[in-house]
Amino acid sequence: LKKVAREPDAFPLLETLELSARRGADIVQQVLSFARGMEGQRIVVQPRYLLQEIKHIIKDTFPKDIRLQFHLPYDTWTILGDRTQLHQVLLNLCVNARDAMPNGGKLTIEAKNCVVDEHYIAMNQQAEPGLYVAISVTDGGVGIPYHLIDKIFEPFFTTKEVGKGTGLGLSSVQAIVKNHDGFLNVYSEPGRGTTFKICLPAQAS
C-alpha cells in the first residue's frame, strides 16, 4: 500500500477507497439504525452533489466499457433526507445497471424537478401531489423479463449467480424511498435496457 501511495496515478483510487470505506461504515451504522427502528438523520440534501459523488465512484471503479452520461440541472431542488441512505439507493441502482451490461454499454443518470398533480396520481396510485425531484438511472443492458418485474422488490429475490447478489438491494431501495415519502417506478424491456426512476419530495428554492 505504501508503494501504491507513492504513485501519482494512484491518488484518485486511494481517494475512492477512502470514500468507499467511510460510506461502508455509514451504511453499517444505518443497518444498525434500521434494526433499532430509527429513521436516520434527515438533513437538507442537494441531489446534484450526491450524484457527483456517485459519478466519481463510477468513473474510478466501474469497467471502462461503461459509458457514463449525466444530466444534472443547476436548478435542481433540494430534498430532505438521510444522505447515507440516499447514497445507498443510488449506488445500488448503478451497480445493478453495471451488472446488466456485462459487455459494456451506456449508463445514463438524470435528475429533474417535477410536479405531481391529480392527473399523474390517477395513473400512479402510490404518488401524492406535490413537488418532487425525479432521479432516473437507465442502462442499455439485458432488461428484465416481464414475468419477473413484479418480483424484483421482494426480499432475497435475485437473478444473479450464487455469491454475486443477496437479493436485498432493490428491496432496500424500495424501503428507503418509501421511508422518505417518495415512490419509484421501473420500466424495462428484455434486450433493450431498464430505467429505475425514484421521486423524492422536494423543497423548492
CSV table of N, CA and C in Angstrom, one decimal, residues 3 25 43 47 51-52 60 72 93 102-103 111-112 117 122 128-129 138-139 150 159 168-169 177 189 203:
chain,number,residue,atom,x,y,z
A,3,LYS,N,3.8,1.6,-1.3
A,3,LYS,CA,4.3,1.7,-2.7
A,3,LYS,C,3.3,2.3,-3.6
A,25,ALA,N,-18.8,2.2,6.4
A,25,ALA,CA,-19.0,2.4,7.8
A,25,ALA,C,-20.4,3.1,8.1
A,43,ILE,N,-31.5,15.6,6.8
A,43,ILE,CA,-31.0,17.0,6.6
A,43,ILE,C,-31.3,17.4,5.2
A,47,PRO,N,-29.4,17.0,-4.4
A,47,PRO,CA,-29.1,15.8,-5.2
A,47,PRO,C,-27.9,15.9,-6.1
A,51,LEU,N,-25.1,13.1,-6.5
A,51,LEU,CA,-24.9,12.4,-7.7
A,51,LEU,C,-23.5,12.6,-8.3
A,52,GLN,N,-22.9,13.8,-8.0
A,52,GLN,CA,-21.5,14.0,-8.4
A,52,GLN,C,-20.6,13.0,-7.7
A,60,ASP,N,-14.2,5.7,-11.2
A,60,ASP,CA,-12.9,5.1,-10.7
A,60,ASP,C,-13.0,3.6,-10.5
A,72,LEU,N,-27.6,16.8,-14.9
A,72,LEU,CA,-27.8,17.3,-13.6
A,72,LEU,C,-28.0,18.8,-13.7
A,93,LEU,N,-28.6,1.1,-7.4
A,93,LEU,CA,-29.2,1.1,-8.8
A,93,LEU,C,-28.1,1.2,-9.8
A,102,PRO,N,-22.9,-6.7,-19.0
A,102,PRO,CA,-21.6,-7.4,-18.9
A,102,PRO,C,-20.7,-7.1,-20.0
A,103,ASN,N,-21.2,-6.7,-21.2
A,103,ASN,CA,-20.3,-6.4,-22.3
A,103,ASN,C,-20.2,-4.9,-22.5
A,111,ALA,N,-31.4,13.9,-13.3
A,111,ALA,CA,-32.2,14.4,-12.2
A,111,ALA,C,-33.0,15.6,-12.8
A,112,LYS,N,-34.2,15.7,-12.4
A,112,LYS,CA,-35.0,16.8,-12.8
A,112,LYS,C,-36.1,17.1,-11.8
A,117,ASP,N,-49.3,16.0,-10.1
A,117,ASP,CA,-50.7,16.6,-10.0
A,117,ASP,C,-51.7,15.5,-9.9
A,122,ALA,N,-53.7,9.7,-10.9
A,122,ALA,CA,-54.7,8.8,-11.4
A,122,ALA,C,-54.0,7.6,-12.1
A,128,GLU,N,-48.3,11.0,-4.2
A,128,GLU,CA,-49.0,12.1,-3.5
A,128,GLU,C,-48.7,13.4,-4.3
A,129,PRO,N,-49.7,14.3,-4.4
A,129,PRO,CA,-49.5,15.5,-5.1
A,129,PRO,C,-48.4,16.4,-4.4
A,138,THR,N,-30.7,4.8,-16.0
A,138,THR,CA,-31.0,4.0,-17.2
A,138,THR,C,-29.8,3.2,-17.7
A,139,ASP,N,-30.0,2.0,-18.0
A,139,ASP,CA,-28.9,1.2,-18.6
A,139,ASP,C,-29.4,0.6,-19.9
A,150,ASP,N,-42.7,-8.0,-11.3
A,150,ASP,CA,-43.4,-7.9,-10.0
A,150,ASP,C,-42.7,-8.5,-8.9
A,159,THR,N,-31.7,-12.5,-9.5
A,159,THR,CA,-31.5,-13.2,-10.8
A,159,THR,C,-30.0,-13.5,-11.0
A,168,LEU,N,-31.2,-8.3,-1.6
A,168,LEU,CA,-31.7,-7.3,-0.7
A,168,LEU,C,-31.5,-5.9,-1.3
A,169,GLY,N,-30.8,-5.7,-2.4
A,169,GLY,CA,-30.6,-4.4,-2.9
A,169,GLY,C,-31.8,-3.6,-3.3
A,177,VAL,N,-36.8,4.6,-0.1
A,177,VAL,CA,-37.6,5.6,-0.9
A,177,VAL,C,-38.9,5.8,-0.2
A,189,GLU,N,-37.5,-3.5,-20.8
A,189,GLU,CA,-37.8,-4.3,-22.0
A,189,GLU,C,-36.7,-5.3,-22.2
A,203,GLN,N,-38.0,20.5,-1.9
A,203,GLN,CA,-38.1,21.8,-1.3
A,203,GLN,C,-37.8,22.8,-2.3
